[in-house]
PDB file of C-alpha atoms in Angstrom:
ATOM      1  CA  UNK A1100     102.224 138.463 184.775  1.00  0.00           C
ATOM      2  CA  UNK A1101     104.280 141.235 183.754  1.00  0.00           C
ATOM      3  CA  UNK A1102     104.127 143.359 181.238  1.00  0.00           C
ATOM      4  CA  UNK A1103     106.483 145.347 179.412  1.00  0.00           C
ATOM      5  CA  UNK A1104     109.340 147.251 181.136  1.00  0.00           C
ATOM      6  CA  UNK A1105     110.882 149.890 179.432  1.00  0.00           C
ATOM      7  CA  UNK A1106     114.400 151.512 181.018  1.00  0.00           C
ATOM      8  CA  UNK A1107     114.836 153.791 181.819  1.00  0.00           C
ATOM      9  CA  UNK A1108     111.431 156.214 181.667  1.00  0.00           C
ATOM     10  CA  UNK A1109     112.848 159.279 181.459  1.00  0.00           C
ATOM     11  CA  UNK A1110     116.373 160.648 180.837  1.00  0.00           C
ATOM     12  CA  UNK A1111     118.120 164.095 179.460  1.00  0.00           C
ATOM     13  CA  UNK A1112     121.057 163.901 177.363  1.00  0.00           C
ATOM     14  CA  UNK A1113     123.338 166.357 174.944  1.00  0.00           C
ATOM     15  CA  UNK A1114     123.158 166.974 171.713  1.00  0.00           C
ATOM     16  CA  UNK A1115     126.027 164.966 170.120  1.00  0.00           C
ATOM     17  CA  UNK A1116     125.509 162.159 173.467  1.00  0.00           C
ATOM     18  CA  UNK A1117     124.124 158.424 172.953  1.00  0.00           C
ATOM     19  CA  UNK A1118     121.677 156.825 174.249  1.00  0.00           C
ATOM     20  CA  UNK A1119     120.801 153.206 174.784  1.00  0.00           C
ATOM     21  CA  UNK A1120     117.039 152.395 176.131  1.00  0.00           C
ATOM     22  CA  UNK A1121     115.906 148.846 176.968  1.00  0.00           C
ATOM     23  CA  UNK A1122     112.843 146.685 176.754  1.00  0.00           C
ATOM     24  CA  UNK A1123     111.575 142.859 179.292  1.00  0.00           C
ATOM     25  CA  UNK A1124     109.128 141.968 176.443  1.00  0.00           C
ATOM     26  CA  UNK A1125     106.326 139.702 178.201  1.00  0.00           C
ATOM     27  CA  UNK A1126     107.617 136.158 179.443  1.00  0.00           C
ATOM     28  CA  UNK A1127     107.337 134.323 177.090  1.00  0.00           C
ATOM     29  CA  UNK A1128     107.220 136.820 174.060  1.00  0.00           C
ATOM     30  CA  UNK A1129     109.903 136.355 171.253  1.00  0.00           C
ATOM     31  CA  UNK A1130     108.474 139.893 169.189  1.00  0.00           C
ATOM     32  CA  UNK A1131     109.616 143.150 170.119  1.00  0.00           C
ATOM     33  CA  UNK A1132     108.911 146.466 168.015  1.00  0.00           C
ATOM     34  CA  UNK A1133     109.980 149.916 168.776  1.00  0.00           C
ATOM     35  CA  UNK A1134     108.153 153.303 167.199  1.00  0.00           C
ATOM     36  CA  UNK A1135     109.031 156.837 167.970  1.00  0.00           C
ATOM     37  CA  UNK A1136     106.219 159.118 169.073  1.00  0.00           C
ATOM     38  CA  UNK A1137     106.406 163.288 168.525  1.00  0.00           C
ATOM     39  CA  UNK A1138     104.026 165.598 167.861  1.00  0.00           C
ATOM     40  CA  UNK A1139     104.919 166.627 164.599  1.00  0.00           C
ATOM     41  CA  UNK A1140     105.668 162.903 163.109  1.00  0.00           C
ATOM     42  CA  UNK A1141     103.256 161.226 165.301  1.00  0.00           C
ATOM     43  CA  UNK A1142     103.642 157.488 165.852  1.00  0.00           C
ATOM     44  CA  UNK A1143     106.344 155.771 163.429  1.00  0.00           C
ATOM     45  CA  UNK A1144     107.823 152.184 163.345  1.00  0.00           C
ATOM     46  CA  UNK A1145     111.705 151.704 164.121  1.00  0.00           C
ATOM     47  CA  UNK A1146     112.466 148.608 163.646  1.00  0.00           C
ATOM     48  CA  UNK A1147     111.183 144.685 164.830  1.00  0.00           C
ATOM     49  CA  UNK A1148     112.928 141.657 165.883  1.00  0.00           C
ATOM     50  CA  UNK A1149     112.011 138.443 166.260  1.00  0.00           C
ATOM     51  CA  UNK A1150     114.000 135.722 167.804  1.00  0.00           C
ATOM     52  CA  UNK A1151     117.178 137.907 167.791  1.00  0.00           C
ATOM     53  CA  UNK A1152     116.954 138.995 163.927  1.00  0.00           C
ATOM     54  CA  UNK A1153     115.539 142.223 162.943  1.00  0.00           C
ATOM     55  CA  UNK A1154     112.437 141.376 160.414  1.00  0.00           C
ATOM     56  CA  UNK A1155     111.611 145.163 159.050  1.00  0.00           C
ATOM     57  CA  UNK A1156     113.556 148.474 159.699  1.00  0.00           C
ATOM     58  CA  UNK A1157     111.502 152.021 159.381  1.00  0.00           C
ATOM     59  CA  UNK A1158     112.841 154.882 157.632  1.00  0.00           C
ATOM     60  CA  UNK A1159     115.188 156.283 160.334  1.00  0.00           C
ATOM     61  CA  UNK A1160     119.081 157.163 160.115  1.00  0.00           C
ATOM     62  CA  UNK A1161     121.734 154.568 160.728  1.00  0.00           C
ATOM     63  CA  UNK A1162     122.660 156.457 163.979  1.00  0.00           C
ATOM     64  CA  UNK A1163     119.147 154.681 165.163  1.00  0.00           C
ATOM     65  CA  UNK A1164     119.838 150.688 165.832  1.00  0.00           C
ATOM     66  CA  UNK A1165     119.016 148.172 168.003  1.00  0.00           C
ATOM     67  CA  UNK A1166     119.381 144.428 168.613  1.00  0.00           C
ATOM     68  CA  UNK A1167     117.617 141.833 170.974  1.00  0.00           C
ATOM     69  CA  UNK A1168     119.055 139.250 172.904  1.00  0.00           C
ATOM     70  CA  UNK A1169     118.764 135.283 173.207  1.00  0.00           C
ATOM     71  CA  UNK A1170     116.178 136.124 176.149  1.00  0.00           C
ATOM     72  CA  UNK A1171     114.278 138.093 173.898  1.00  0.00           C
ATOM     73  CA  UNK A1172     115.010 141.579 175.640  1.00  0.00           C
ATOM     74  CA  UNK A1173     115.604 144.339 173.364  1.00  0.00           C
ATOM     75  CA  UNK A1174     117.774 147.378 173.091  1.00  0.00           C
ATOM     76  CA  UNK A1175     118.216 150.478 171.044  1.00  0.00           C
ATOM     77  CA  UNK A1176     120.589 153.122 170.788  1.00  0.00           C
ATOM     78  CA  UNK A1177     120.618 156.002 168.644  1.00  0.00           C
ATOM     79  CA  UNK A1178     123.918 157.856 168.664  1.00  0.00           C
ATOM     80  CA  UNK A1179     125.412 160.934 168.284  1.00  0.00           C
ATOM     81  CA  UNK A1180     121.534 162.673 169.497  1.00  0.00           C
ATOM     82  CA  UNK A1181     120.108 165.404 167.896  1.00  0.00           C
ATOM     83  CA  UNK A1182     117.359 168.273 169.033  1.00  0.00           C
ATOM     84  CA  UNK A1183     114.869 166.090 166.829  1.00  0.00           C
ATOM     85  CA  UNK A1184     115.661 162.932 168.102  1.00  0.00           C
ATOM     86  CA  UNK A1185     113.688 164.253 171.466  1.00  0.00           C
ATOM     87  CA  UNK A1186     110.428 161.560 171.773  1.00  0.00           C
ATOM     88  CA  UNK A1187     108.792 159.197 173.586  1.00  0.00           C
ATOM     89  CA  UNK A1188     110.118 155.659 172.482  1.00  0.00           C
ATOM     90  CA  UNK A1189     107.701 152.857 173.037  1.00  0.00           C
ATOM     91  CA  UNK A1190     108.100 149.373 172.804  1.00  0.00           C
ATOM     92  CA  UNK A1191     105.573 146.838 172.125  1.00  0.00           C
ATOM     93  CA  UNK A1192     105.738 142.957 172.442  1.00  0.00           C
ATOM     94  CA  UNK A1193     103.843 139.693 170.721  1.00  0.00           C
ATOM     95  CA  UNK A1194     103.973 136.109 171.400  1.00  0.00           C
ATOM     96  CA  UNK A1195     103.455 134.967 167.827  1.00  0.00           C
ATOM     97  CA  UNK A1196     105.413 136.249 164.575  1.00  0.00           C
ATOM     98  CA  UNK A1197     102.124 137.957 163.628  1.00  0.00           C
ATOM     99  CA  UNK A1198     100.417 138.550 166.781  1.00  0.00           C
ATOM    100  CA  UNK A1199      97.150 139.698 167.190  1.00  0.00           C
ATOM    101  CA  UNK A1200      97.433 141.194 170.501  1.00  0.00           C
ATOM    102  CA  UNK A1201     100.254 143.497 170.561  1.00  0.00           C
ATOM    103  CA  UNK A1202     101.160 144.654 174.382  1.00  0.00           C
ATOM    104  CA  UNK A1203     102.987 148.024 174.812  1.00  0.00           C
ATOM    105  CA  UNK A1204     104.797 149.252 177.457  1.00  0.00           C
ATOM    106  CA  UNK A1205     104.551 153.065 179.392  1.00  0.00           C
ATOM    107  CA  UNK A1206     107.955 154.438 176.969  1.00  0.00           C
ATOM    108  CA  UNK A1207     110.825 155.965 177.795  1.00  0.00           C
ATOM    109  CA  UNK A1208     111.039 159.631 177.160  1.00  0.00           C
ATOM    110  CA  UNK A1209     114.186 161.567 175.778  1.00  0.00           C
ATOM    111  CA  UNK A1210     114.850 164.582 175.663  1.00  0.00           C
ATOM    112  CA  UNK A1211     118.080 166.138 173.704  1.00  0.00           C
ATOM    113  CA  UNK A1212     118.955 169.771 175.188  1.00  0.00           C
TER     114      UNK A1212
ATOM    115  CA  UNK B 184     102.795 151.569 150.835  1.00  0.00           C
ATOM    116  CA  UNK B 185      99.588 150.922 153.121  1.00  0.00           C
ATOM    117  CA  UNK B 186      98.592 154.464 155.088  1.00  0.00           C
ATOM    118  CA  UNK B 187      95.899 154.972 157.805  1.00  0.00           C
ATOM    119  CA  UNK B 188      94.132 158.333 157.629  1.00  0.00           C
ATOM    120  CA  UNK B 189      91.964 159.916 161.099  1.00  0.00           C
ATOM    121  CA  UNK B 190      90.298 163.015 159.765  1.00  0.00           C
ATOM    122  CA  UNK B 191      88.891 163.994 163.020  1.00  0.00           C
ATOM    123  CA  UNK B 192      91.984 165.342 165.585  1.00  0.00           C
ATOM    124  CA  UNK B 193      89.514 165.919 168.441  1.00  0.00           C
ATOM    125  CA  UNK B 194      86.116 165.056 169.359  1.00  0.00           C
ATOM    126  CA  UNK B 195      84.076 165.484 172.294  1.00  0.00           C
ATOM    127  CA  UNK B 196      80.802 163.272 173.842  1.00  0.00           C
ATOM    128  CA  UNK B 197      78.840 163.629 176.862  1.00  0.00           C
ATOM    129  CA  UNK B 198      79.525 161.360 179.383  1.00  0.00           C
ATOM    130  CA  UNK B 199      76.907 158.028 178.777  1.00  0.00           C
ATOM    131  CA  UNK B 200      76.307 159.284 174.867  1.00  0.00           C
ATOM    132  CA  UNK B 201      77.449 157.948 171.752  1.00  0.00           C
ATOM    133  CA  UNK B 202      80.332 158.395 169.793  1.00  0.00           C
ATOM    134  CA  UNK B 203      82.004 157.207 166.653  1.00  0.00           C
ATOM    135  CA  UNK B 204      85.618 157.622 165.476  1.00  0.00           C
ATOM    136  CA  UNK B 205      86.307 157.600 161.668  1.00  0.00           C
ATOM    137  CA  UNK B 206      89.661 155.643 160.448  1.00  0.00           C
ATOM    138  CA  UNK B 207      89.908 155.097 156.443  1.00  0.00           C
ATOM    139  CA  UNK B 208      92.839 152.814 155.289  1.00  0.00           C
ATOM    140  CA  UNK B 209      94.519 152.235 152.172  1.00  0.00           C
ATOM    141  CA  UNK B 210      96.585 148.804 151.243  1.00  0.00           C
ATOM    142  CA  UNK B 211      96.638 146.978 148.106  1.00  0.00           C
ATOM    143  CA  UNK B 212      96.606 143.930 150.446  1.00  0.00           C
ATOM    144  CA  UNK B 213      94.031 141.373 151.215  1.00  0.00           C
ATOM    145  CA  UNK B 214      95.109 140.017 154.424  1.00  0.00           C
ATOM    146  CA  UNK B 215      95.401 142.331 157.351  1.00  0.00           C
ATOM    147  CA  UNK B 216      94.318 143.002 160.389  1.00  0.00           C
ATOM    148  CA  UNK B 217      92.896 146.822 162.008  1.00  0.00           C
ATOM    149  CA  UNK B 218      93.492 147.536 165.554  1.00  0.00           C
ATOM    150  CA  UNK B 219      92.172 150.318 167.868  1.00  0.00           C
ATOM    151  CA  UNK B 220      94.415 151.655 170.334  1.00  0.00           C
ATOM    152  CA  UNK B 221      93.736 153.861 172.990  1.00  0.00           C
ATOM    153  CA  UNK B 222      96.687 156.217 174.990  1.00  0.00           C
ATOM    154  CA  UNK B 223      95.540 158.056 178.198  1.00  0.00           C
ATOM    155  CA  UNK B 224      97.715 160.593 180.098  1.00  0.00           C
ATOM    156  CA  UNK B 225     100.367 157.684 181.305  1.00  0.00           C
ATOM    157  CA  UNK B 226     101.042 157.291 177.252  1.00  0.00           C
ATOM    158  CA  UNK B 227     100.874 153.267 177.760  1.00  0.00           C
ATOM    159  CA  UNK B 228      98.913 152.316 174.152  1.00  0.00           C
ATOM    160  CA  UNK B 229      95.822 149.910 175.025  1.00  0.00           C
ATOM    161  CA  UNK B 230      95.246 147.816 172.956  1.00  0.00           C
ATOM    162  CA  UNK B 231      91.039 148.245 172.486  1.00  0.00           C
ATOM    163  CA  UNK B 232      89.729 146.378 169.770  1.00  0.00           C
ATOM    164  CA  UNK B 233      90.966 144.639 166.791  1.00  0.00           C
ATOM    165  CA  UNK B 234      89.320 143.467 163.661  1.00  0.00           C
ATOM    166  CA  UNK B 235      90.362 141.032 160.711  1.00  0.00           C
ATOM    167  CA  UNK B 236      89.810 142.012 157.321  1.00  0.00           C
ATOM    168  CA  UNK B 237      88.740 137.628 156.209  1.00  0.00           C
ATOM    169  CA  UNK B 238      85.931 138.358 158.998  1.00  0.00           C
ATOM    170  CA  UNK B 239      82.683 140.241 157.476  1.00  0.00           C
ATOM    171  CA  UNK B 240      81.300 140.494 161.455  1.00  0.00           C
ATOM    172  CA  UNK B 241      82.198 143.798 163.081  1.00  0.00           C
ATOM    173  CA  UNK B 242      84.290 143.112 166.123  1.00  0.00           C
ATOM    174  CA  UNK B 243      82.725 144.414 169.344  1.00  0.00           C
ATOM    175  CA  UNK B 244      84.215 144.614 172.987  1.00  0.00           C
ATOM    176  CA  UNK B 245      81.362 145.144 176.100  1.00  0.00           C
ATOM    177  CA  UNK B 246      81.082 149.110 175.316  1.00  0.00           C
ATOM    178  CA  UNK B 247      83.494 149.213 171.663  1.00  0.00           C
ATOM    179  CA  UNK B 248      82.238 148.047 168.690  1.00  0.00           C
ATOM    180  CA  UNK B 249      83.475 148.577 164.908  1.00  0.00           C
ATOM    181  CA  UNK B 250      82.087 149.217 161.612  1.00  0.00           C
ATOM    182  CA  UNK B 251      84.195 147.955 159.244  1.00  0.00           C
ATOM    183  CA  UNK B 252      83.991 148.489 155.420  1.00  0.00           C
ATOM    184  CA  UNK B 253      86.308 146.302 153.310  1.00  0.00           C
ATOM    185  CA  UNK B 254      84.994 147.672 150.108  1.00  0.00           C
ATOM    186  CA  UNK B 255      85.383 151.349 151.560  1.00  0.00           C
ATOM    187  CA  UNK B 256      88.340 150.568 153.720  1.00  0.00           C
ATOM    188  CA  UNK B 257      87.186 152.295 156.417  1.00  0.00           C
ATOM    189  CA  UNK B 258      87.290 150.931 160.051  1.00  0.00           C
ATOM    190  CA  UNK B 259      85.060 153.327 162.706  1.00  0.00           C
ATOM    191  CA  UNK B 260      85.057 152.866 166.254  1.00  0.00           C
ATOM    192  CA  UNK B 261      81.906 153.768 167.797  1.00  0.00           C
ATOM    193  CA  UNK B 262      82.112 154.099 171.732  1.00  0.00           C
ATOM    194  CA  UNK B 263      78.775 153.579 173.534  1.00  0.00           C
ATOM    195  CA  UNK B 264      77.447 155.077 177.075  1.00  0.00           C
ATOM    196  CA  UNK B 265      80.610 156.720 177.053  1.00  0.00           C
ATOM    197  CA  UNK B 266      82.844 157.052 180.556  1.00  0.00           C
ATOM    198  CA  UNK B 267      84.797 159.899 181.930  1.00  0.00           C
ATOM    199  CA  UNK B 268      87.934 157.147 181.869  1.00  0.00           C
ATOM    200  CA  UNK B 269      87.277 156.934 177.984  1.00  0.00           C
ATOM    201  CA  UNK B 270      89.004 160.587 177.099  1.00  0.00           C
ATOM    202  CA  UNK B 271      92.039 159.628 175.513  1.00  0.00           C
ATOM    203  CA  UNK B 272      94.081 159.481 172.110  1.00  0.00           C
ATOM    204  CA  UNK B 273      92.485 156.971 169.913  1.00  0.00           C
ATOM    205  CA  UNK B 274      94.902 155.543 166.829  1.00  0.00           C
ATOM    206  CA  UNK B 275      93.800 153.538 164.404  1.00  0.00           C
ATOM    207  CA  UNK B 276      96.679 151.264 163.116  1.00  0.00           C
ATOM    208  CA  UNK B 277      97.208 148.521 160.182  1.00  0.00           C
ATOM    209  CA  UNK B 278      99.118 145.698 159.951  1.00  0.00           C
ATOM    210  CA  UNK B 279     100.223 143.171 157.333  1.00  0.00           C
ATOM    211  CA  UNK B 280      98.718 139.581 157.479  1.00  0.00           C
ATOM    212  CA  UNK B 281     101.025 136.468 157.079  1.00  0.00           C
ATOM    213  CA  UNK B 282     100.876 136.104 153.328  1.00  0.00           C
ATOM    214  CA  UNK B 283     104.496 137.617 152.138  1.00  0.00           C
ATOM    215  CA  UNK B 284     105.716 137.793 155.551  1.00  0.00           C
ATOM    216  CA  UNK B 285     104.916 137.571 159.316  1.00  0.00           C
ATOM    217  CA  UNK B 286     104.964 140.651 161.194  1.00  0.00           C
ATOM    218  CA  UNK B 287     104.058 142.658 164.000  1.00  0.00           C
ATOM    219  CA  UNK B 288     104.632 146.336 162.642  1.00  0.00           C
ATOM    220  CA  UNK B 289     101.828 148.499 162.878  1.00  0.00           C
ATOM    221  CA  UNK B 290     101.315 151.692 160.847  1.00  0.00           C
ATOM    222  CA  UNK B 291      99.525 154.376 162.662  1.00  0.00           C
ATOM    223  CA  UNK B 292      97.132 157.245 161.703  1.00  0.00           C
ATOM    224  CA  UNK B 293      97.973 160.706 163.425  1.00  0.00           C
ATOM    225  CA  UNK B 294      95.332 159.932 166.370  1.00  0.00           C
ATOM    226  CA  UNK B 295      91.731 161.226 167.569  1.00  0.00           C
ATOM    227  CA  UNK B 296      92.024 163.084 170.966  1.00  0.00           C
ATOM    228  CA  UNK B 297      88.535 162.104 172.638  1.00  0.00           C
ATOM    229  CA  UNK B 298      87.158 164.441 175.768  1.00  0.00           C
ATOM    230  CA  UNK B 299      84.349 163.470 177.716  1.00  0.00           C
ATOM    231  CA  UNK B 300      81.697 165.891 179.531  1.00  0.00           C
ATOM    232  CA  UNK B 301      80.688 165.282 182.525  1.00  0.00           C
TER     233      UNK B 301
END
């Protein structure tokens, strides 16, 4: 069984650029989360969908958004990028609404010159 | 807001000892569940224990076991006969039971950066 897939793993963009990154949740999973990891903010929460609708949002900028699909794979895009915005993006999965095993996949890491 | 606190940002243990990781909580909730996650060098979050706050038995997993304090809100990991393969960034992370809302989000403490000795 797979498990998650995160596109792509690592890219370089410009300040002022977008970027869209993608998550394959599990087969079979209909709960994908996204968080932002950096050294100075450590791990925070982005946002979480659930059967295409978007259940919580974190405290990020509206240039950060995503959106998830009828086959429950998920995108986000964060627009017009910024130095800070430079992170490893993970995405995690869950079969139920409130899952008790969350799965995460390997991240994809940005970096904004 | 519910936070998760890891005092300790690095510990160390000789390979096959004992070690515990400290994680203190703080939620005005009484439904929730406490997860230990572990992140080696590939940055993929494992998923290594997990502990609801209804059950009064500590969780354990073969070689990971918990000690968890509702009153105190604290939720330690304690790693026994410890393995080279163990060294990694240990979060502790919350999240919201069902009452007022299903969810998956977890909130994450700042992480515990284990080494092991040979």
């Amino acid at each position: 069984k797979a498990g998650v897939t995160q596109t792509p793993r690592y890219l370089i963009k410009t300040r002022g650029q977008q970027v869209t990154l993608s998550c394959s949740p599990i087969s079979g999973h209909r709960s994908v989360s996204w968080y932002q990891q950096t050294p100075g903010q450590g791990l925070q929460f982005l946002f979480e969908y659930f059967s295409e609708t978007q259940r919580n949002k974190g405290n990020f900028p509206g240039r950060f958004s995503g959106r998830q699909f009828s086959n429950s794979r998920s995108e986000m895009n964060v627009s017009t990028l910024e130095l800070g915005d430079s992170a490893l993006y993970l995405c995690a999965s869950s079969l139920e609404a409130a899952g008790n095993t969350i799965y995460f996949g390997e991240g994809s890491w940005l970096t904004v010159v | 807001a519910q936070t998760v606190t890891q005092s300790q940002p690095e510990m160390s243990v000789q390979e096959a000892e004992t070690v515990t990781l400290s994680c203190t909580y703080d939620t005005s909730e009484s439904d929730y569940y406490l997860f230990w996650y572990k992140q080696p060098p590939s940055r993929q979050m494992i998923l290594v224990i997990r502990q609801e706050a209804y059950k009064q038995q500590n969780a354990t997993e073969n070689r990971f076991s918990v000690n968890f304090q509702k009153a105190a809100k604290s939720f330690s990991l304690k790693i026994s006969d410890s393995q080279l393969g163990d060294a990694a960034m240990y979060f502790c992370a919350y999240r919201r039971g069902g009452y007022g809302g299903a969810t998956n989000k977890l909130i994450f403490g700042t992480g515990t950066l284990l080494a092991v000795q040979p």
